[in-house]
mmCIF file of C-alpha atoms in Angstrom:
data_model
loop_
_atom_site.group_PDB
_atom_site.id
_atom_site.type_symbol
_atom_site.label_atom_id
_atom_site.label_comp_id
_atom_site.label_asym_id
_atom_site.label_seq_id
_atom_site.Cartn_x
_atom_site.Cartn_y
_atom_site.Cartn_z
ATOM 1 C CA MET A 110 43.917 73.370 74.185
ATOM 2 C CA SER A 111 45.125 74.996 70.740
ATOM 3 C CA LEU A 112 43.303 72.631 68.320
ATOM 4 C CA GLY A 113 40.125 74.029 70.349
ATOM 5 C CA ILE A 114 40.407 77.191 68.785
ATOM 6 C CA ALA A 115 40.187 76.029 65.203
ATOM 7 C CA LEU A 116 37.822 73.954 66.289
ATOM 8 C CA HIS A 117 35.630 76.583 67.041
ATOM 9 C CA ALA A 118 36.739 78.736 64.263
ATOM 10 C CA ALA A 119 35.249 76.216 61.808
ATOM 11 C CA LEU A 120 32.041 76.201 63.284
ATOM 12 C CA PRO A 121 29.756 79.034 62.257
ATOM 13 C CA PHE A 122 28.213 80.184 65.783
ATOM 14 C CA VAL A 123 27.938 83.603 63.575
ATOM 15 C CA PRO A 124 26.818 81.922 60.434
ATOM 16 C CA TYR A 125 29.410 82.821 57.870
ATOM 17 C CA TRP A 126 28.841 79.632 55.669
ATOM 18 C CA THR A 127 26.060 77.759 55.323
ATOM 19 C CA ASP A 128 25.389 73.942 53.297
ATOM 20 C CA GLY A 129 26.535 73.695 50.077
ATOM 21 C CA ASP A 130 28.811 76.926 50.152
ATOM 22 C CA PRO A 131 32.438 76.267 48.388
ATOM 23 C CA GLY A 132 34.928 75.184 51.361
ATOM 24 C CA ALA A 133 31.825 74.306 54.015
ATOM 25 C CA GLY A 134 32.184 70.463 53.342
ATOM 26 C CA PHE A 135 35.869 70.606 54.122
ATOM 27 C CA LEU A 136 35.806 72.999 57.702
ATOM 28 C CA PHE A 137 32.744 70.353 58.690
ATOM 29 C CA GLY A 138 34.840 67.359 58.231
ATOM 30 C CA LEU A 139 37.607 69.286 60.086
ATOM 31 C CA PHE A 140 35.937 70.027 63.008
ATOM 32 C CA GLU A 141 34.637 66.307 62.914
ATOM 33 C CA PHE A 142 38.257 65.148 62.879
ATOM 34 C CA ILE A 143 39.672 67.214 65.681
ATOM 35 C CA HIS A 144 36.625 66.677 67.855
ATOM 36 C CA GLY A 145 36.872 62.916 67.280
ATOM 37 C CA PHE A 146 40.278 63.245 68.968
ATOM 38 C CA ARG A 147 40.886 66.462 70.539
ATOM 39 C CA MET A 148 39.395 65.634 73.974
ATOM 40 C CA PRO A 149 39.942 61.570 74.451
ATOM 41 C CA LEU A 150 44.234 62.961 74.148
ATOM 42 C CA PHE A 151 43.256 65.439 76.571
ATOM 43 C CA PHE A 152 42.006 63.226 78.857
ATOM 44 C CA VAL A 153 44.994 60.746 78.558
ATOM 45 C CA LEU A 154 47.766 62.897 79.330
ATOM 46 C CA SER A 155 45.036 64.099 81.929
ATOM 47 C CA GLY A 156 44.976 60.765 83.628
ATOM 48 C CA TYR A 157 48.909 60.179 83.491
ATOM 49 C CA PHE A 158 49.509 63.161 84.990
ATOM 50 C CA THR A 159 47.314 63.075 87.666
ATOM 51 C CA THR A 160 49.027 59.663 88.299
ATOM 52 C CA MET A 161 52.727 61.656 88.177
ATOM 53 C CA LEU A 162 51.680 63.906 90.664
ATOM 54 C CA TRP A 163 49.995 61.620 93.290
ATOM 55 C CA ARG A 164 53.230 58.852 93.452
ATOM 56 C CA ARG A 165 55.902 62.329 93.680
ATOM 57 C CA ARG A 166 53.486 64.268 96.224
ATOM 58 C CA GLY A 167 50.900 61.956 97.790
ATOM 59 C CA LEU A 168 46.884 62.275 97.435
ATOM 60 C CA ARG A 169 46.398 65.303 99.863
ATOM 61 C CA PRO A 170 48.623 67.621 97.835
ATOM 62 C CA LEU A 171 47.333 66.158 94.293
ATOM 63 C CA ILE A 172 43.693 67.233 95.189
ATOM 64 C CA ASP A 173 45.051 70.639 96.398
ATOM 65 C CA HIS A 174 46.955 70.840 93.169
ATOM 66 C CA ARG A 175 43.711 70.497 91.301
ATOM 67 C CA LEU A 176 41.538 72.304 93.329
ATOM 68 C CA ARG A 177 44.028 75.472 92.185
ATOM 69 C CA ARG A 178 44.694 74.529 88.885
ATOM 70 C CA ILE A 179 41.220 73.749 87.446
ATOM 71 C CA GLY A 180 38.638 74.413 90.488
ATOM 72 C CA LEU A 181 39.894 77.589 90.805
ATOM 73 C CA PRO A 182 39.802 78.374 87.243
ATOM 74 C CA LEU A 183 36.661 76.998 86.971
ATOM 75 C CA LEU A 184 34.894 79.248 89.102
ATOM 76 C CA ALA A 185 37.001 82.536 87.770
ATOM 77 C CA GLY A 186 35.594 81.374 84.080
ATOM 78 C CA LEU A 187 31.886 81.062 85.515
ATOM 79 C CA ALA A 188 31.977 85.017 86.517
ATOM 80 C CA VAL A 189 34.190 86.554 84.026
ATOM 81 C CA VAL A 190 34.173 84.410 80.856
ATOM 82 C CA LEU A 191 30.433 83.150 80.078
ATOM 83 C CA PRO A 192 28.969 86.660 80.469
ATOM 84 C CA LEU A 193 31.980 87.357 77.557
ATOM 85 C CA LEU A 194 31.115 84.766 75.745
ATOM 86 C CA PHE A 195 26.931 86.093 75.823
ATOM 87 C CA GLY A 196 28.368 89.351 75.157
ATOM 88 C CA GLY A 197 30.598 88.471 72.331
ATOM 89 C CA ILE A 198 27.659 85.912 70.806
ATOM 90 C CA ILE A 199 25.374 89.265 70.710
ATOM 91 C CA LEU A 200 27.829 91.793 69.089
ATOM 92 C CA GLY A 201 28.838 89.277 66.648
ATOM 93 C CA TYR A 202 25.297 88.746 65.151
ATOM 94 C CA VAL A 203 24.868 92.659 65.844
ATOM 95 C CA ILE A 204 27.864 93.006 63.150
ATOM 96 C CA SER A 205 27.239 90.556 60.778
ATOM 97 C CA GLY A 206 23.988 91.973 60.486
ATOM 98 C CA GLU A 207 21.865 88.442 61.185
ATOM 99 C CA ASP A 208 19.073 88.860 63.676
ATOM 100 C CA PRO A 209 19.786 86.068 66.282
ATOM 101 C CA THR A 210 16.834 84.151 67.618
ATOM 102 C CA LEU A 211 16.887 83.061 71.500
ATOM 103 C CA ALA A 212 18.204 79.323 70.590
ATOM 104 C CA ASP A 213 21.223 80.373 68.752
ATOM 105 C CA VAL A 214 22.739 82.998 71.332
ATOM 106 C CA GLU A 215 21.694 80.000 74.311
ATOM 107 C CA GLY A 216 23.454 77.323 71.620
ATOM 108 C CA ALA A 217 26.913 79.500 71.280
ATOM 109 C CA TYR A 218 26.865 80.449 74.879
ATOM 110 C CA GLY A 219 26.341 76.599 75.642
ATOM 111 C CA ASP A 220 29.109 75.567 73.384
ATOM 112 C CA ASP A 221 26.964 73.024 71.547
ATOM 113 C CA PRO A 222 28.780 72.067 68.372
ATOM 114 C CA ASP A 223 26.100 69.192 67.927
ATOM 115 C CA GLY A 224 23.477 71.874 67.559
ATOM 116 C CA VAL A 225 24.931 74.795 65.810
ATOM 117 C CA ALA A 226 27.275 72.438 63.126
ATOM 118 C CA ALA A 227 24.143 70.611 62.403
ATOM 119 C CA ASP A 228 22.174 73.846 61.593
ATOM 120 C CA ALA A 229 24.858 74.906 59.437
ATOM 121 C CA VAL A 230 24.888 71.626 56.985
ATOM 122 C CA GLY A 231 21.116 71.740 56.825
ATOM 123 C CA THR A 232 20.044 69.132 59.757
ATOM 124 C CA ASP A 233 16.688 69.524 61.779
ATOM 125 C CA VAL A 234 17.594 71.479 65.022
ATOM 126 C CA GLU A 235 15.937 69.857 67.051
ATOM 127 C CA GLU A 236 17.091 66.983 66.212
ATOM 128 C CA ALA A 237 20.277 67.521 66.274
ATOM 129 C CA GLU A 238 19.997 69.126 70.257
ATOM 130 C CA GLY A 239 18.193 66.439 70.914
ATOM 131 C CA ARG A 240 20.110 65.107 74.500
ATOM 132 C CA THR A 241 21.146 69.159 75.044
ATOM 133 C CA ASP A 242 17.174 70.553 74.599
ATOM 134 C CA ALA A 243 16.359 68.121 77.206
ATOM 135 C CA GLU A 244 18.866 69.177 79.559
ATOM 136 C CA ASP A 245 17.864 72.848 78.610
ATOM 137 C CA GLU A 246 14.119 71.929 79.736
ATOM 138 C CA GLU A 247 15.277 71.052 83.235
ATOM 139 C CA GLY A 248 16.600 74.378 83.588
ATOM 140 C CA GLU A 249 20.276 73.146 84.297
ATOM 141 C CA PHE A 250 23.343 75.549 84.149
ATOM 142 C CA GLY A 251 25.382 75.808 81.168
ATOM 143 C CA LEU A 252 29.088 75.369 81.728
ATOM 144 C CA GLY A 253 29.417 76.323 77.942
ATOM 145 C CA HIS A 254 33.371 75.562 76.637
ATOM 146 C CA LEU A 255 34.735 75.410 80.819
ATOM 147 C CA TRP A 256 32.612 71.971 81.028
ATOM 148 C CA PHE A 257 36.234 70.443 80.625
ATOM 149 C CA LEU A 258 37.550 71.371 83.901
ATOM 150 C CA TRP A 259 34.104 70.883 85.080
ATOM 151 C CA PHE A 260 34.754 66.880 84.193
ATOM 152 C CA LEU A 261 38.640 66.636 85.316
ATOM 153 C CA LEU A 262 37.167 67.561 89.034
ATOM 154 C CA TRP A 263 34.799 64.552 88.851
ATOM 155 C CA LEU A 264 37.468 62.376 87.402
ATOM 156 C CA VAL A 265 39.907 63.512 89.963
ATOM 157 C CA ALA A 266 37.278 63.330 92.690
ATOM 158 C CA GLY A 267 37.348 59.500 91.454
ATOM 159 C CA PHE A 268 40.811 58.826 91.381
ATOM 160 C CA SER A 269 41.103 60.078 94.705
ATOM 161 C CA VAL A 270 38.533 57.545 96.163
ATOM 162 C CA VAL A 271 40.627 54.372 93.913
ATOM 163 C CA ALA A 272 44.191 56.235 95.114
ATOM 164 C CA LYS A 273 42.789 55.770 98.755
ATOM 165 C CA LEU A 274 41.917 52.694 98.440
ATOM 166 C CA VAL A 275 45.221 51.373 96.809
ATOM 167 C CA GLU A 276 46.968 53.319 99.269
ATOM 168 C CA ARG A 277 45.607 51.364 102.488
ATOM 169 C CA LEU A 278 45.758 48.040 100.647
ATOM 170 C CA ALA A 279 49.926 49.104 100.050
ATOM 171 C CA ARG A 280 49.959 49.914 103.512
ATOM 172 C CA ARG A 281 48.087 46.454 104.777
ATOM 173 C CA ARG A 282 50.362 44.544 101.779
ATOM 174 C CA GLY A 283 53.229 46.524 103.308
ATOM 175 C CA ARG A 284 54.439 47.312 99.049
ATOM 176 C CA ASP A 285 53.962 50.220 97.010
ATOM 177 C CA ARG A 286 52.583 48.497 94.417
ATOM 178 C CA PRO A 287 49.353 46.440 95.796
ATOM 179 C CA VAL A 288 47.702 45.635 92.454
ATOM 180 C CA ALA A 289 49.433 42.388 90.373
ATOM 181 C CA SER A 290 50.984 43.837 87.301
ATOM 182 C CA GLY A 291 48.805 41.502 85.640
ATOM 183 C CA VAL A 292 45.915 42.855 86.485
ATOM 184 C CA VAL A 293 46.655 46.384 85.845
ATOM 185 C CA THR A 294 47.938 45.041 81.969
ATOM 186 C CA ALA A 295 44.874 43.346 81.827
ATOM 187 C CA ALA A 296 42.728 46.741 82.860
ATOM 188 C CA LEU A 297 44.723 48.584 80.193
ATOM 189 C CA VAL A 298 43.864 46.369 77.208
ATOM 190 C CA GLY A 299 40.418 46.434 78.592
ATOM 191 C CA VAL A 300 39.878 50.240 78.501
ATOM 192 C CA PRO A 301 40.245 50.865 74.871
ATOM 193 C CA ILE A 302 37.384 48.388 74.480
ATOM 194 C CA LEU A 303 35.187 49.394 77.201
ATOM 195 C CA ALA A 304 35.596 52.253 75.912
ATOM 196 C CA VAL A 305 32.961 51.524 73.413
ATOM 197 C CA LEU A 306 29.824 51.117 75.333
ATOM 198 C CA PRO A 307 29.146 54.570 76.646
ATOM 199 C CA ALA A 308 29.958 55.764 72.784
ATOM 200 C CA VAL A 309 27.313 53.506 71.636
ATOM 201 C CA ALA A 310 24.995 54.945 74.607
ATOM 202 C CA MET A 311 25.476 59.178 73.220
ATOM 203 C CA ASP A 312 23.052 60.676 70.600
ATOM 204 C CA GLY A 313 25.866 60.218 67.741
ATOM 205 C CA GLU A 314 25.026 63.000 65.664
ATOM 206 C CA VAL A 315 28.333 64.471 64.827
ATOM 207 C CA PHE A 316 31.540 62.045 64.512
ATOM 208 C CA GLY A 317 32.995 61.956 67.595
ATOM 209 C CA PRO A 318 31.907 61.837 71.381
ATOM 210 C CA ASP A 319 28.583 63.614 72.314
ATOM 211 C CA THR A 320 29.424 67.144 74.693
ATOM 212 C CA SER A 321 27.719 67.758 78.214
ATOM 213 C CA GLU A 322 27.988 71.339 79.909
ATOM 214 C CA THR A 323 25.542 70.989 82.683
ATOM 215 C CA LEU A 324 26.188 70.560 86.408
ATOM 216 C CA VAL A 325 24.913 66.946 86.131
ATOM 217 C CA PRO A 326 27.324 65.744 83.350
ATOM 218 C CA ASP A 327 25.982 63.207 81.185
ATOM 219 C CA LEU A 328 26.712 59.734 82.396
ATOM 220 C CA ALA A 329 27.492 58.342 78.917
ATOM 221 C CA VAL A 330 29.623 61.248 78.000
ATOM 222 C CA LEU A 331 31.698 61.123 81.688
ATOM 223 C CA ALA A 332 32.285 57.474 81.365
ATOM 224 C CA TYR A 333 33.471 57.793 77.984
ATOM 225 C CA TYR A 334 36.409 60.282 79.301
ATOM 226 C CA ALA A 335 36.865 58.276 82.501
ATOM 227 C CA CYS A 336 38.424 55.498 80.281
ATOM 228 C CA PHE A 337 40.778 57.882 78.492
ATOM 229 C CA PHE A 338 41.904 59.359 81.650
ATOM 230 C CA ALA A 339 41.824 55.621 83.119
ATOM 231 C CA PHE A 340 44.013 54.666 80.483
ATOM 232 C CA GLY A 341 46.368 57.618 81.003
ATOM 233 C CA ALA A 342 46.530 56.968 85.008
ATOM 234 C CA LEU A 343 47.418 53.455 84.625
ATOM 235 C CA ALA A 344 49.595 53.495 82.000
ATOM 236 C CA HIS A 345 51.956 56.186 84.094
ATOM 237 C CA ASP A 346 53.312 53.192 86.265
ATOM 238 C CA ARG A 347 53.701 50.643 83.378
ATOM 239 C CA HIS A 348 56.616 49.642 81.592
ATOM 240 C CA THR A 349 57.556 47.183 78.378
ATOM 241 C CA SER A 350 59.732 44.299 78.293
ATOM 242 C CA ALA A 351 62.406 46.881 77.039
ATOM 243 C CA ASP A 352 61.458 49.097 80.060
ATOM 244 C CA VAL A 353 60.259 51.732 78.340
ATOM 245 C CA PRO A 354 57.507 53.337 79.785
ATOM 246 C CA LEU A 355 54.275 52.377 78.178
ATOM 247 C CA ILE A 356 53.407 55.979 77.704
ATOM 248 C CA ASP A 357 55.834 56.149 74.998
ATOM 249 C CA ALA A 358 55.477 52.320 73.690
ATOM 250 C CA VAL A 359 52.096 52.954 72.778
ATOM 251 C CA GLY A 360 53.214 55.743 69.861
ATOM 252 C CA ARG A 361 55.785 53.390 68.320
ATOM 253 C CA TRP A 362 54.578 53.116 64.857
ATOM 254 C CA TRP A 363 53.402 56.902 65.047
ATOM 255 C CA PRO A 364 53.423 57.044 60.993
ATOM 256 C CA ALA A 365 51.288 54.334 60.598
ATOM 257 C CA GLN A 366 48.812 55.192 63.453
ATOM 258 C CA LEU A 367 48.350 58.426 62.460
ATOM 259 C CA ALA A 368 47.718 57.384 58.494
ATOM 260 C CA LEU A 369 45.151 54.747 59.875
ATOM 261 C CA GLY A 370 43.149 56.820 61.739
ATOM 262 C CA SER A 371 42.807 59.729 59.192
ATOM 263 C CA LEU A 372 43.186 57.429 56.032
ATOM 264 C CA VAL A 373 41.388 54.181 56.940
ATOM 265 C CA LEU A 374 39.177 54.666 60.096
ATOM 266 C CA TYR A 375 38.047 58.187 60.078
ATOM 267 C CA PRO A 376 36.804 57.948 56.411
ATOM 268 C CA ALA A 377 34.949 54.487 57.202
ATOM 269 C CA GLY A 378 33.311 55.791 60.419
ATOM 270 C CA GLN A 379 32.010 58.362 58.463
ATOM 271 C CA LEU A 380 30.236 56.262 55.906
ATOM 272 C CA LEU A 381 28.881 54.180 58.465
ATOM 273 C CA MET A 382 27.261 56.777 60.431
ATOM 274 C CA ASP A 383 23.826 57.141 58.862
ATOM 275 C CA ASP A 384 23.082 53.679 58.459
ATOM 276 C CA HIS A 385 25.344 51.414 60.198
ATOM 277 C CA ARG A 386 25.605 53.465 63.719
ATOM 278 C CA THR A 387 27.275 50.765 66.051
ATOM 279 C CA PRO A 388 29.990 49.823 63.603
ATOM 280 C CA SER A 389 30.440 53.244 62.753
ATOM 281 C CA VAL A 390 30.715 54.066 66.989
ATOM 282 C CA ILE A 391 33.420 50.923 67.197
ATOM 283 C CA LEU A 392 35.481 53.089 64.468
ATOM 284 C CA GLN A 393 34.927 56.428 65.816
ATOM 285 C CA VAL A 394 36.242 55.137 68.847
ATOM 286 C CA ALA A 395 39.589 53.224 67.260
ATOM 287 C CA PHE A 396 39.978 56.593 65.902
ATOM 288 C CA ALA A 397 40.100 58.321 68.925
ATOM 289 C CA TRP A 398 42.492 56.148 70.342
ATOM 290 C CA THR A 399 45.084 55.966 67.444
ATOM 291 C CA ILE A 400 45.200 59.196 66.524
ATOM 292 C CA SER A 401 46.051 59.931 70.494
ATOM 293 C CA PHE A 402 48.811 57.210 70.020
ATOM 294 C CA GLY A 403 50.183 58.664 66.764
ATOM 295 C CA LEU A 404 50.385 61.912 68.384
ATOM 296 C CA LEU A 405 52.252 60.942 71.765
ATOM 297 C CA GLY A 406 54.613 58.997 69.216
ATOM 298 C CA ALA A 407 55.034 62.017 67.057
ATOM 299 C CA PHE A 408 55.393 64.756 69.674
ATOM 300 C CA ARG A 409 57.864 61.877 71.840
ATOM 301 C CA ARG A 410 59.853 61.673 68.292
ATOM 302 C CA PHE A 411 60.040 65.969 67.716
ATOM 303 C CA LEU A 412 59.806 67.740 70.880
ATOM 304 C CA SER A 413 60.583 65.777 73.670
ATOM 305 C CA ALA A 414 63.879 68.003 74.500
ATOM 306 C CA GLN A 415 63.796 70.644 77.016
ATOM 307 C CA SER A 416 62.471 73.813 74.921
ATOM 308 C CA PHE A 417 61.575 77.056 76.276
ATOM 309 C CA ARG A 418 59.435 78.435 73.600
ATOM 310 C CA VAL A 419 57.156 74.680 73.545
ATOM 311 C CA ARG A 420 56.862 75.291 77.408
ATOM 312 C CA TRP A 421 55.552 78.671 76.914
ATOM 313 C CA LEU A 422 53.111 77.846 74.397
ATOM 314 C CA SER A 423 51.882 75.258 76.108
ATOM 315 C CA ASP A 424 51.734 77.585 79.358
ATOM 316 C CA ALA A 425 49.821 80.047 77.159
ATOM 317 C CA SER A 426 47.297 77.583 75.440
ATOM 318 C CA TYR A 427 45.137 77.214 78.634
ATOM 319 C CA TRP A 428 44.638 80.562 78.711
ATOM 320 C CA MET A 429 44.311 81.533 74.978
ATOM 321 C CA TYR A 430 41.615 78.302 75.232
ATOM 322 C CA LEU A 431 39.226 80.259 78.462
ATOM 323 C CA MET A 432 39.277 83.365 76.647
ATOM 324 C CA HIS A 433 38.796 82.636 72.697
ATOM 325 C CA LEU A 434 35.212 82.218 72.130
ATOM 326 C CA PRO A 435 34.569 85.350 72.488
ATOM 327 C CA LEU A 436 36.843 86.915 69.798
ATOM 328 C CA ILE A 437 35.556 83.712 67.591
ATOM 329 C CA PHE A 438 31.999 85.175 67.619
ATOM 330 C CA VAL A 439 33.334 88.735 67.142
ATOM 331 C CA ALA A 440 35.455 87.760 64.372
ATOM 332 C CA GLN A 441 32.877 85.281 62.347
ATOM 333 C CA GLY A 442 30.587 88.506 62.885
ATOM 334 C CA ILE A 443 32.890 90.472 60.662
ATOM 335 C CA VAL A 444 33.652 87.957 57.851
ATOM 336 C CA ALA A 445 30.141 87.194 57.606
ATOM 337 C CA ALA A 446 29.226 91.036 57.193
ATOM 338 C CA LEU A 447 32.147 90.737 54.555
ATOM 339 C CA ASP A 448 30.378 87.505 53.197
ATOM 340 C CA LEU A 449 33.305 85.810 52.174
ATOM 341 C CA PRO A 450 34.347 81.995 50.981
ATOM 342 C CA PRO A 451 34.440 80.094 53.738
ATOM 343 C CA LEU A 452 37.541 78.811 54.176
ATOM 344 C CA VAL A 453 39.486 82.559 53.408
ATOM 345 C CA GLY A 454 36.783 83.331 56.647
ATOM 346 C CA PHE A 455 38.172 80.145 59.014
ATOM 347 C CA VAL A 456 41.583 81.353 58.152
ATOM 348 C CA LEU A 457 41.365 85.403 58.799
ATOM 349 C CA VAL A 458 39.403 84.092 62.258
ATOM 350 C CA CYS A 459 42.179 82.214 63.067
ATOM 351 C CA VAL A 460 44.430 84.847 62.299
ATOM 352 C CA ALA A 461 42.335 87.176 64.143
ATOM 353 C CA VAL A 462 42.110 85.389 67.115
ATOM 354 C CA VAL A 463 45.553 84.009 68.175
ATOM 355 C CA PRO A 464 47.810 87.182 67.793
ATOM 356 C CA PRO A 465 46.028 88.834 70.359
ATOM 357 C CA LEU A 466 45.656 86.194 72.924
ATOM 358 C CA LEU A 467 49.223 85.506 72.425
ATOM 359 C CA ALA A 468 50.109 89.012 73.271
ATOM 360 C CA SER A 469 47.632 89.083 76.093
ATOM 361 C CA TYR A 470 49.140 86.002 77.739
ATOM 362 C CA ARG A 471 52.763 87.561 77.420
ATOM 363 C CA SER A 472 51.927 91.362 78.829
ATOM 364 C CA TRP A 473 49.108 90.766 80.989
ATOM 365 C CA VAL A 474 48.858 87.254 82.174
ATOM 366 C CA ARG A 475 52.007 85.422 82.698
ATOM 367 C CA TYR A 476 53.561 86.989 85.540
ATOM 368 C CA SER A 477 50.339 87.958 86.911
ATOM 369 C CA PHE A 478 47.769 86.263 89.420
ATOM 370 C CA ILE A 479 46.306 84.885 86.476
ATOM 371 C CA GLY A 480 49.337 83.354 85.185
ATOM 372 C CA THR A 481 49.791 82.188 88.674
ATOM 373 C CA MET A 482 46.442 80.404 88.748
ATOM 374 C CA LEU A 483 46.167 78.732 85.350
ATOM 375 C CA ASN A 484 50.277 77.178 85.443
ATOM 376 C CA GLY A 485 51.730 78.095 88.660
ATOM 377 C CA GLU A 486 54.518 80.914 89.354
ATOM 378 C CA ARG A 487 56.328 82.375 86.480
ATOM 379 C CA THR A 488 58.993 85.227 86.580
ATOM 380 C CA ARG A 489 60.551 87.228 84.198
ATOM 381 C CA SER A 490 63.799 86.269 85.738
ATOM 382 C CA ASP A 491 63.607 83.071 85.396
ATOM 383 C CA ASP A 492 62.311 83.524 81.503
ATOM 384 C CA ASP A 493 65.544 85.354 80.816
ATOM 385 C CA ALA A 494 67.721 82.776 81.973
ATOM 386 C CA ALA A 495 65.810 79.815 79.987
ATOM 387 C CA ARG A 496 66.125 81.963 77.256
ATOM 388 C CA LEU A 497 69.632 82.236 78.154
ATOM 389 C CA ARG A 498 70.386 79.024 78.227
ATOM 390 C CA ARG A 499 68.278 77.963 74.754
ATOM 391 C CA ALA A 500 70.723 80.489 73.339
ATOM 392 C CA HIS A 501 73.973 79.016 74.098
#
């Protein structure tokens, strides 16, 4: 979630860099690098914790939990955050001195990275927006950057159907794991390969998956993320021959995985994008899995111990992601008005946005009904006790 702030700061929703500016190529590359793995990894984790909740609490409590943690924030975001997005992009353009077109406002309001980024590097906007424009012509409502919550609800609904069937099969066969372990293992091996099929069906204007913000999701995009969600869901119950949880084992070679993804798969996929799309898509999917596994391993290596500070930041990241885009728009407008170099502007946008988001979470959100809706109840006394344990 926190990487989403950097990703959106790198995209010139309010145009503070254009093609040919020093640093513009780096920022566009940074956007594509993060975009290539960020949400795939998010859905791997979502699938894993969905199965964990189901195994620990049962199906009905899982559905109740997801509606409270995902459904309610989505409804609140539609009522509050999306109007702020619209106001933020207009204010950003006013500050910058630019004259926005309706397409500029709608593109940012709909969180369309393909169109905005392509515009910034000189690609034909109508071609780059392709699918999104077609969806807009149908009059569908855009969810903006809240689309991931809507996708999670779709995926949890699908998971619930499968889980119900598994529960019935378990009762019939009289054991908790009614599906043969070999079948589940084969599925775990096949799902990463299967993800190539929906990836090939996407428009592929940028490195990484398309984005779908409408109420009726793009089936290719939904199927792509469903593969990552399914892998995480299946991985929860699986162990290696050494009885190590699979979700830990996949990141065992994390230094090599991060190096392979960053230094080989990413540049090779970029080089092949224009003239050899299918091989490029295969490399893009391999990049998403490789970096995801590498980051799982790295975080297990360095951040597996209990940490109040890490947990606090993890809680805060949900609020920060929901609320960051209006601030991004305004900060980009200020940077555009100052006519700063792109890299300097990017750093200033991030520095301007993150502290007030952290402060607002700490002062207004964490112990309020909003914080309870997002992360569950947090109390000052519990936090104070956790700090004391850390101090000792």
